Amino acid sequence: MDEEMAGVTKASFGKLRSGEPVDIYTLTNKNGLSAKIITYGATLTSVMAPDKSGKLGEVCLGFDNIAAYEFNGKPAQPYMGATVGRYANRIGKGRFTIGGKTYKLATNNPPNHLHGGESKALCWVNWKAQIVPRPDGPAVQFTYLSKDGDEGYPGNVNASVIFTLTEANTVKMEYAATTDKPCPINLTNHAYFNLKGSGTILDHELYIAGKSYTEGDDDLLPTGKILPVTDTPYDFFTQPAIIGDRINAAGGKEPAIGYDLNYVLLPGAKGYATVARVHDHNTGRLLEVRTDQPGIQFYTGNFLDGTLVGRGGWKYVQYSGFCLETQHFPDSPNQKSFPNTILQPGQTYRTKTEYAFLVK
Ligand code: BGC
């Protein structure tokens, strides 16, 4: 079944330092849109989407070679397009306790744990891939067995994500996971988008269906409080607003000023709903985010500083892209009032997120 299916091609994306081959899958739908995903980190590296005149352009930040992606004692780049887990975002002090047993994780974002840890985090390992038939467009399924103890997490976890480029012009990600010991699971995609395909996203207009957010401390770890967005720079709900307008008041430590917060979507996203819209008035491109998750991290690439150069020579300066990472709330394993994220043996974790590439 592999190798051939309408709208899917597979090619080599080079080799890891270990010699292991990395493949790149290109999904193309009937409208000509394309999405590329590599097996390393089940990473979305490219999305070609139309502007209002129908012209296709790159809207996803990424690189054209594996060395630019590969973990090398530290991340080579800030999770661009990666499938992030076992636990996306932060776990306080890299610790959590289940059934009286405390587990210790890497504190790779001192003093906290970030995005699943180091070399065995799901974003830094090579997944298996298989082209799969889906009714709504070309699709590839990525699977990875994360072993008991990898990155300090308990249980053998079988994780999978199916990427479909639907005929309705959405990149759909359907995640699943099972475990043989209770373990926190929180999977997301960390794509940075720029709907102009150049410059910064400060002129993009944003709407987020979040009426409140989880308050963070100086290291962006939740304090446990959920605060209303009213009368803060985080209110993109009552009135869609230009991202750059209030960015200097959005928080962060110099020079990494900008948006980096988790919106609470409950009860809005119970079921499946559009939770964010980003519009670029220059090109007419409109991105809609749909999800079943209770939270979404809005991050404006505050830590990008121009040292990384992406595909086509594009220098990734601060605010070159935005991320809208659908997720459970950060540090849920340590916050009793947040929705549960512990997956039990016998259960299947499932979640779905779509990025729709539209024009207006
Ligand atoms: C986090 C940021 C972090 C970034 C890394 C985001 O999900 O919220 O704080 O710097 O990932 O790229």
Tab-separated table of C-alpha atoms and ligand atoms in Angstrom:
chain	number	residue	atom	x	y	z
A	1	MET	CA	0.000	0.000	0.000
A	2	ASP	CA	2.942	2.313	0.737
A	3	GLU	CA	4.729	4.357	-1.939
A	4	GLU	CA	1.732	5.069	-4.148
A	5	MET	CA	-1.575	6.725	-3.527
A	6	ALA	CA	-3.147	9.661	-5.324
A	7	GLY	CA	-1.812	12.926	-3.952
A	8	VAL	CA	1.071	11.479	-1.914
A	9	THR	CA	4.745	11.207	-2.815
A	10	LYS	CA	7.635	10.002	-0.682
A	11	ALA	CA	11.285	11.031	-1.079
A	12	SER	CA	14.499	10.968	0.914
A	13	PHE	CA	15.162	13.928	3.235
A	14	GLY	CA	18.713	12.804	4.025
A	15	LYS	CA	20.161	10.955	6.991
A	16	LEU	CA	20.527	11.552	10.721
A	17	ARG	CA	24.054	11.535	12.183
A	18	SER	CA	23.411	7.883	13.113
A	19	GLY	CA	22.947	7.104	9.403
A	20	GLU	CA	19.215	6.525	9.846
A	21	PRO	CA	17.252	7.720	6.803
A	22	VAL	CA	14.620	10.444	7.105
A	23	ASP	CA	11.797	10.598	4.557
A	24	ILE	CA	9.694	13.488	3.391
A	25	TYR	CA	6.068	13.011	2.335
A	26	THR	CA	4.364	15.544	0.094
A	27	LEU	CA	0.563	15.676	0.182
A	28	THR	CA	-1.110	17.539	-2.696
A	29	ASN	CA	-4.864	18.060	-2.918
A	30	LYS	CA	-7.042	18.625	-5.979
A	31	ASN	CA	-6.890	22.413	-5.480
A	32	GLY	CA	-3.100	22.345	-5.779
A	33	LEU	CA	-2.313	22.995	-2.110
A	34	SER	CA	0.542	20.981	-0.701
A	35	ALA	CA	1.866	20.050	2.735
A	36	LYS	CA	5.194	18.371	3.484
A	37	ILE	CA	5.920	16.273	6.549
A	38	ILE	CA	9.204	14.585	7.471
A	39	THR	CA	9.490	11.441	9.585
A	40	TYR	CA	11.889	13.181	12.012
A	41	GLY	CA	9.633	14.573	14.720
A	42	ALA	CA	6.602	13.951	12.426
A	43	THR	CA	7.374	17.532	11.435
A	44	LEU	CA	5.315	19.731	9.128
A	45	THR	CA	7.982	21.518	7.071
A	46	SER	CA	5.964	23.311	4.392
A	47	VAL	CA	2.455	24.400	3.457
A	48	MET	CA	1.822	25.992	0.068
A	49	ALA	CA	-1.497	27.852	0.254
A	50	PRO	CA	-3.275	30.212	-2.170
A	51	ASP	CA	-3.654	33.963	-1.741
A	52	LYS	CA	-6.784	35.853	-2.840
A	53	SER	CA	-5.641	35.770	-6.491
A	54	GLY	CA	-5.161	32.011	-6.300
A	55	LYS	CA	-1.358	32.202	-6.261
A	56	LEU	CA	0.275	29.548	-4.082
A	57	GLY	CA	2.901	30.628	-1.576
A	58	GLU	CA	4.788	29.206	1.397
A	59	VAL	CA	3.152	29.964	4.745
A	60	CYS	CA	4.987	27.552	7.095
A	61	LEU	CA	8.446	28.272	8.484
A	62	GLY	CA	10.927	25.469	7.920
A	63	PHE	CA	14.194	24.201	6.544
A	64	ASP	CA	15.201	22.176	3.493
A	65	ASN	CA	17.774	19.899	5.150
A	66	ILE	CA	17.766	17.443	8.030
A	67	ALA	CA	20.833	18.918	9.757
A	68	ALA	CA	18.821	22.089	10.403
A	69	TYR	CA	16.269	20.016	12.342
A	70	GLU	CA	18.338	17.417	14.191
A	71	PHE	CA	18.752	17.614	17.981
A	72	ASN	CA	22.456	17.919	18.745
A	73	GLY	CA	22.781	18.027	22.533
A	74	LYS	CA	20.259	20.857	22.309
A	75	PRO	CA	17.465	21.781	19.907
A	76	ALA	CA	18.832	22.940	16.540
A	77	GLN	CA	15.747	25.114	16.144
A	78	PRO	CA	12.669	25.975	18.259
A	79	TYR	CA	10.366	23.038	17.405
A	80	MET	CA	9.340	24.354	13.986
A	81	GLY	CA	6.430	22.256	12.689
A	82	ALA	CA	7.195	19.396	15.084
A	83	THR	CA	4.796	16.996	16.716
A	84	VAL	CA	5.486	17.733	20.368
A	85	GLY	CA	5.153	15.282	23.297
A	86	ARG	CA	4.878	13.282	25.420
A	87	TYR	CA	3.825	16.473	27.192
A	88	ALA	CA	3.717	19.657	25.122
A	89	ASN	CA	4.557	22.878	26.997
A	90	ARG	CA	5.766	23.039	30.603
A	91	ILE	CA	5.761	20.713	33.589
A	92	GLY	CA	6.814	22.551	36.743
A	93	LYS	CA	10.317	21.725	38.041
A	94	GLY	CA	10.262	18.668	35.757
A	95	ARG	CA	8.337	16.614	38.311
A	96	PHE	CA	4.978	14.977	38.711
A	97	THR	CA	3.563	12.297	40.972
A	98	ILE	CA	1.228	9.465	40.021
A	99	GLY	CA	0.017	6.904	42.544
A	100	GLY	CA	2.511	8.133	45.149
A	101	LYS	CA	5.507	7.750	42.817
A	102	THR	CA	7.379	10.880	41.720
A	103	TYR	CA	8.824	10.979	38.211
A	104	LYS	CA	11.709	13.272	37.289
A	105	LEU	CA	12.056	14.805	33.844
A	106	ALA	CA	14.663	17.002	32.188
A	107	THR	CA	14.475	20.654	33.255
A	108	ASN	CA	15.408	21.742	29.752
A	109	ASN	CA	13.702	25.119	30.124
A	110	PRO	CA	15.098	25.901	33.580
A	111	PRO	CA	13.646	25.513	36.098
A	112	ASN	CA	10.922	23.635	34.196
A	113	HIS	CA	10.446	20.800	31.714
A	114	LEU	CA	9.445	21.875	28.189
A	115	HIS	CA	7.989	20.050	25.179
A	116	GLY	CA	8.784	16.466	26.222
A	117	GLY	CA	12.443	16.916	27.110
A	118	GLU	CA	15.652	16.165	25.271
A	119	SER	CA	16.930	13.575	22.751
A	120	LYS	CA	13.981	11.182	23.161
A	121	ALA	CA	11.228	13.788	23.134
A	122	LEU	CA	8.768	12.970	20.345
A	123	CYS	CA	9.921	15.983	18.334
A	124	TRP	CA	13.527	14.723	18.253
A	125	VAL	CA	12.988	11.108	17.183
A	126	ASN	CA	12.420	9.526	13.797
A	127	TRP	CA	8.853	8.220	13.409
A	128	LYS	CA	7.698	5.383	11.137
A	129	ALA	CA	5.406	6.432	8.310
A	130	GLN	CA	2.770	4.813	6.183
A	131	ILE	CA	0.542	6.226	3.474
A	132	VAL	CA	-3.062	5.567	4.536
A	133	PRO	CA	-6.388	5.853	2.717
A	134	ARG	CA	-8.645	8.579	4.116
A	135	PRO	CA	-11.983	9.691	2.695
A	136	ASP	CA	-11.215	13.412	2.784
A	137	GLY	CA	-7.796	13.702	1.110
A	138	PRO	CA	-4.247	12.391	0.795
A	139	ALA	CA	-2.859	11.222	4.152
A	140	VAL	CA	0.145	9.748	5.936
A	141	GLN	CA	0.193	8.120	9.355
A	142	PHE	CA	3.252	8.509	11.589
A	143	THR	CA	3.808	6.129	14.530
A	144	TYR	CA	6.370	5.950	17.313
A	145	LEU	CA	6.867	3.691	20.316
A	146	SER	CA	8.187	5.762	23.217
A	147	LYS	CA	9.669	3.251	25.671
A	148	ASP	CA	9.041	3.023	29.406
A	149	GLY	CA	11.428	5.525	31.016
A	150	ASP	CA	12.193	7.534	27.867
A	151	GLU	CA	12.790	11.115	29.007
A	152	GLY	CA	11.781	9.940	32.491
A	153	TYR	CA	8.122	9.304	31.609
A	154	PRO	CA	6.434	6.073	32.760
A	155	GLY	CA	5.022	3.434	30.425
A	156	ASN	CA	5.501	2.211	26.893
A	157	VAL	CA	3.519	4.711	24.856
A	158	ASN	CA	2.402	4.029	21.293
A	159	ALA	CA	1.817	7.404	19.703
A	160	SER	CA	0.445	8.139	16.259
A	161	VAL	CA	-0.600	11.107	14.184
A	162	ILE	CA	-2.336	11.066	10.826
A	163	PHE	CA	-1.736	14.130	8.683
A	164	THR	CA	-4.423	14.618	6.006
A	165	LEU	CA	-4.438	17.446	3.482
A	166	THR	CA	-8.181	17.592	2.970
A	167	GLU	CA	-9.943	18.627	-0.227
A	168	ALA	CA	-11.426	21.452	1.892
A	169	ASN	CA	-7.880	22.907	2.152
A	170	THR	CA	-7.189	21.938	5.738
A	171	VAL	CA	-4.154	20.257	7.232
A	172	LYS	CA	-5.768	17.848	9.660
A	173	MET	CA	-3.868	16.135	12.458
A	174	GLU	CA	-5.475	13.205	14.261
A	175	TYR	CA	-3.484	12.044	17.265
A	176	ALA	CA	-3.799	8.815	19.219
A	177	ALA	CA	-1.835	7.234	22.066
A	178	THR	CA	-2.006	4.227	24.348
A	179	THR	CA	0.130	3.319	27.347
A	180	ASP	CA	0.831	0.379	29.667
A	181	LYS	CA	1.364	2.584	32.764
A	182	PRO	CA	-0.464	5.797	33.733
A	183	CYS	CA	1.336	8.691	32.021
A	184	PRO	CA	0.615	12.350	31.240
A	185	ILE	CA	0.005	12.880	27.509
A	186	ASN	CA	-0.402	16.179	25.702
A	187	LEU	CA	0.371	16.160	21.983
A	188	THR	CA	0.412	19.188	19.712
A	189	ASN	CA	1.906	20.604	16.561
A	190	HIS	CA	4.361	23.488	16.853
A	191	ALA	CA	4.169	24.983	13.329
A	192	TYR	CA	5.078	28.641	12.900
A	193	PHE	CA	2.968	30.274	10.213
A	194	ASN	CA	3.346	33.549	8.353
A	195	LEU	CA	0.482	34.152	5.938
A	196	LYS	CA	2.487	36.666	3.867
A	197	GLY	CA	5.387	34.246	3.539
A	198	SER	CA	7.888	36.995	4.448
A	199	GLY	CA	8.597	39.693	7.015
A	200	THR	CA	6.818	39.498	10.349
A	201	ILE	CA	3.319	38.580	11.473
A	202	LEU	CA	2.820	41.829	13.407
A	203	ASP	CA	0.370	43.054	10.753
A	204	HIS	CA	-1.777	39.894	10.847
A	205	GLU	CA	-5.211	40.182	12.444
A	206	LEU	CA	-6.132	37.634	15.098
A	207	TYR	CA	-9.238	36.303	16.762
A	208	ILE	CA	-9.026	33.710	19.562
A	209	ALA	CA	-12.128	32.276	21.157
A	210	GLY	CA	-10.566	32.478	24.606
A	211	LYS	CA	-12.341	34.481	27.281
A	212	SER	CA	-9.696	33.626	29.871
A	213	TYR	CA	-6.118	32.395	30.177
A	214	THR	CA	-3.986	30.448	32.583
A	215	GLU	CA	-1.850	32.985	34.429
A	216	GLY	CA	1.893	32.270	34.142
A	217	ASP	CA	4.777	33.102	36.496
A	218	ASP	CA	8.024	34.717	35.268
A	219	ASP	CA	9.044	31.382	33.720
A	220	LEU	CA	5.642	30.943	32.046
A	221	LEU	CA	4.570	28.196	34.427
A	222	PRO	CA	0.872	28.363	35.407
A	223	THR	CA	0.216	29.765	38.850
A	224	GLY	CA	-3.057	27.804	38.864
A	225	LYS	CA	-5.168	30.934	38.426
A	226	ILE	CA	-7.479	31.342	35.445
A	227	LEU	CA	-7.980	35.033	34.665
A	228	PRO	CA	-10.364	36.832	32.284
A	229	VAL	CA	-8.805	38.420	29.165
A	230	THR	CA	-11.047	41.495	29.494
A	231	ASP	CA	-9.049	44.738	29.694
A	232	THR	CA	-5.737	42.983	28.947
A	233	PRO	CA	-3.663	42.859	25.709
A	234	TYR	CA	-4.805	39.236	25.459
A	235	ASP	CA	-8.325	40.076	24.409
A	236	PHE	CA	-8.588	39.030	20.748
A	237	PHE	CA	-12.039	37.669	21.421
A	238	THR	CA	-14.482	40.538	21.622
A	239	GLN	CA	-12.749	42.387	18.769
A	240	PRO	CA	-10.271	40.751	16.350
A	241	ALA	CA	-7.091	42.861	16.514
A	242	ILE	CA	-3.754	43.373	14.777
A	243	ILE	CA	-1.129	41.263	16.552
A	244	GLY	CA	1.483	44.057	16.607
A	245	ASP	CA	-0.799	46.691	18.126
A	246	ARG	CA	-0.322	45.694	21.767
A	247	ILE	CA	2.682	43.384	21.503
A	248	ASN	CA	4.902	45.563	23.705
A	249	ALA	CA	2.433	45.080	26.532
A	250	ALA	CA	2.039	41.341	25.937
A	251	GLY	CA	4.620	40.302	28.533
A	252	GLY	CA	7.891	38.384	28.470
A	253	LYS	CA	11.434	39.170	29.508
A	254	GLU	CA	13.553	41.520	27.352
A	255	PRO	CA	14.353	40.949	24.537
A	256	ALA	CA	11.752	38.153	24.202
A	257	ILE	CA	8.733	40.435	24.544
A	258	GLY	CA	5.527	39.181	22.984
A	259	TYR	CA	2.630	36.786	23.269
A	260	ASP	CA	3.318	33.417	24.877
A	261	LEU	CA	0.246	32.297	26.778
A	262	ASN	CA	-2.321	29.548	27.065
A	263	TYR	CA	-5.914	30.509	26.337
A	264	VAL	CA	-8.705	28.626	28.054
A	265	LEU	CA	-11.168	27.544	25.381
A	266	LEU	CA	-13.607	25.835	27.699
A	267	PRO	CA	-16.487	25.563	27.353
A	268	GLY	CA	-16.137	26.813	23.738
A	269	ALA	CA	-14.261	23.891	22.268
A	270	LYS	CA	-16.255	21.110	23.872
A	271	GLY	CA	-16.829	18.903	20.871
A	272	TYR	CA	-15.045	20.418	17.892
A	273	ALA	CA	-14.945	24.111	17.049
A	274	THR	CA	-13.103	26.912	15.299
A	275	VAL	CA	-11.083	28.493	18.097
A	276	ALA	CA	-8.827	30.948	16.256
A	277	ARG	CA	-8.665	32.896	12.998
A	278	VAL	CA	-5.696	34.769	11.590
A	279	HIS	CA	-6.141	37.078	8.605
A	280	ASP	CA	-3.458	38.704	6.492
A	281	HIS	CA	-4.988	41.703	4.742
A	282	ASN	CA	-2.100	41.910	2.241
A	283	THR	CA	-2.622	38.483	0.672
A	284	GLY	CA	-6.168	37.767	1.816
A	285	ARG	CA	-5.002	34.502	3.386
A	286	LEU	CA	-7.056	33.357	6.338
A	287	LEU	CA	-6.022	30.580	8.708
A	288	GLU	CA	-8.653	28.931	10.872
A	289	VAL	CA	-7.755	26.628	13.739
A	290	ARG	CA	-10.275	23.965	14.711
A	291	THR	CA	-9.820	21.656	17.653
A	292	ASP	CA	-11.379	19.611	20.431
A	293	GLN	CA	-8.714	20.684	22.950
A	294	PRO	CA	-9.403	22.825	26.054
A	295	GLY	CA	-6.439	25.187	25.483
A	296	ILE	CA	-4.345	26.910	22.846
A	297	GLN	CA	-0.885	28.424	23.235
A	298	PHE	CA	-0.488	31.641	21.269
A	299	TYR	CA	3.221	32.305	20.759
A	300	THR	CA	4.662	35.008	18.500
A	301	GLY	CA	8.188	33.692	17.927
A	302	ASN	CA	9.548	36.047	20.603
A	303	PHE	CA	12.783	34.092	20.950
A	304	LEU	CA	13.636	34.134	17.216
A	305	ASP	CA	16.580	36.477	16.738
A	306	GLY	CA	17.638	36.242	13.113
A	307	THR	CA	20.319	33.595	13.601
A	308	LEU	CA	18.285	30.834	11.928
A	309	VAL	CA	17.938	30.973	8.174
A	310	GLY	CA	15.188	28.886	6.668
A	311	ARG	CA	14.346	27.534	3.279
A	312	GLY	CA	14.899	30.013	0.459
A	313	GLY	CA	17.256	32.136	2.599
A	314	TRP	CA	14.450	33.487	4.804
A	315	LYS	CA	16.013	34.886	7.985
A	316	TYR	CA	13.868	34.074	11.010
A	317	VAL	CA	13.851	37.336	12.948
A	318	GLN	CA	11.661	37.987	15.992
A	319	TYR	CA	7.952	37.670	15.094
A	320	SER	CA	8.637	35.943	11.726
A	321	GLY	CA	5.908	33.465	12.562
A	322	PHE	CA	3.122	32.759	15.026
A	323	CYS	CA	2.216	29.436	16.648
A	324	LEU	CA	-1.259	28.380	17.704
A	325	GLU	CA	-0.604	25.158	19.596
A	326	THR	CA	-3.772	23.328	20.601
A	327	GLN	CA	-3.247	21.618	23.915
A	328	HIS	CA	-4.199	20.719	27.448
A	329	PHE	CA	-3.168	23.378	29.933
A	330	PRO	CA	0.539	23.584	30.794
A	331	ASP	CA	1.572	21.814	34.014
A	332	SER	CA	-1.767	19.988	34.304
A	333	PRO	CA	-0.094	16.975	35.986
A	334	ASN	CA	0.641	19.289	38.959
A	335	GLN	CA	-2.502	21.423	38.882
A	336	LYS	CA	-5.451	19.618	40.420
A	337	SER	CA	-8.000	22.167	39.156
A	338	PHE	CA	-6.969	21.738	35.473
A	339	PRO	CA	-8.563	19.068	33.240
A	340	ASN	CA	-6.943	15.648	33.646
A	341	THR	CA	-4.080	14.654	31.315
A	342	ILE	CA	-3.144	11.263	32.777
A	343	LEU	CA	-3.735	8.494	30.259
A	344	GLN	CA	-4.512	5.126	31.854
A	345	PRO	CA	-3.699	1.662	30.468
A	346	GLY	CA	-6.682	0.434	28.473
A	347	GLN	CA	-7.678	3.974	27.438
A	348	THR	CA	-6.908	5.591	24.091
A	349	TYR	CA	-5.940	9.241	23.983
A	350	ARG	CA	-7.458	10.905	20.916
A	351	THR	CA	-7.455	14.471	19.748
A	352	LYS	CA	-7.869	16.288	16.466
A	353	THR	CA	-6.770	19.705	15.193
A	354	GLU	CA	-7.124	21.280	11.765
A	355	TYR	CA	-5.417	24.275	10.225
A	356	ALA	CA	-7.699	25.541	7.421
A	357	PHE	CA	-6.099	27.652	4.681
A	358	LEU	CA	-8.800	29.941	3.319
A	359	VAL	CA	-9.001	33.389	1.696
A	360	LYS	CA	-11.103	36.429	2.558
B	1	BGC	C1	6.389	28.042	24.384
B	1	BGC	C2	7.470	29.112	24.410
B	1	BGC	C3	8.737	28.512	23.895
B	1	BGC	C4	8.494	27.987	22.517
B	1	BGC	C5	9.713	27.337	21.982
B	1	BGC	C6	6.219	27.588	22.976
B	1	BGC	O1	5.283	26.569	22.930
B	1	BGC	O2	5.197	28.529	24.914
B	1	BGC	O3	7.647	29.613	25.695
B	1	BGC	O4	9.776	29.433	23.887
B	1	BGC	O5	7.443	27.077	22.513
B	1	BGC	O6	9.744	27.440	20.652
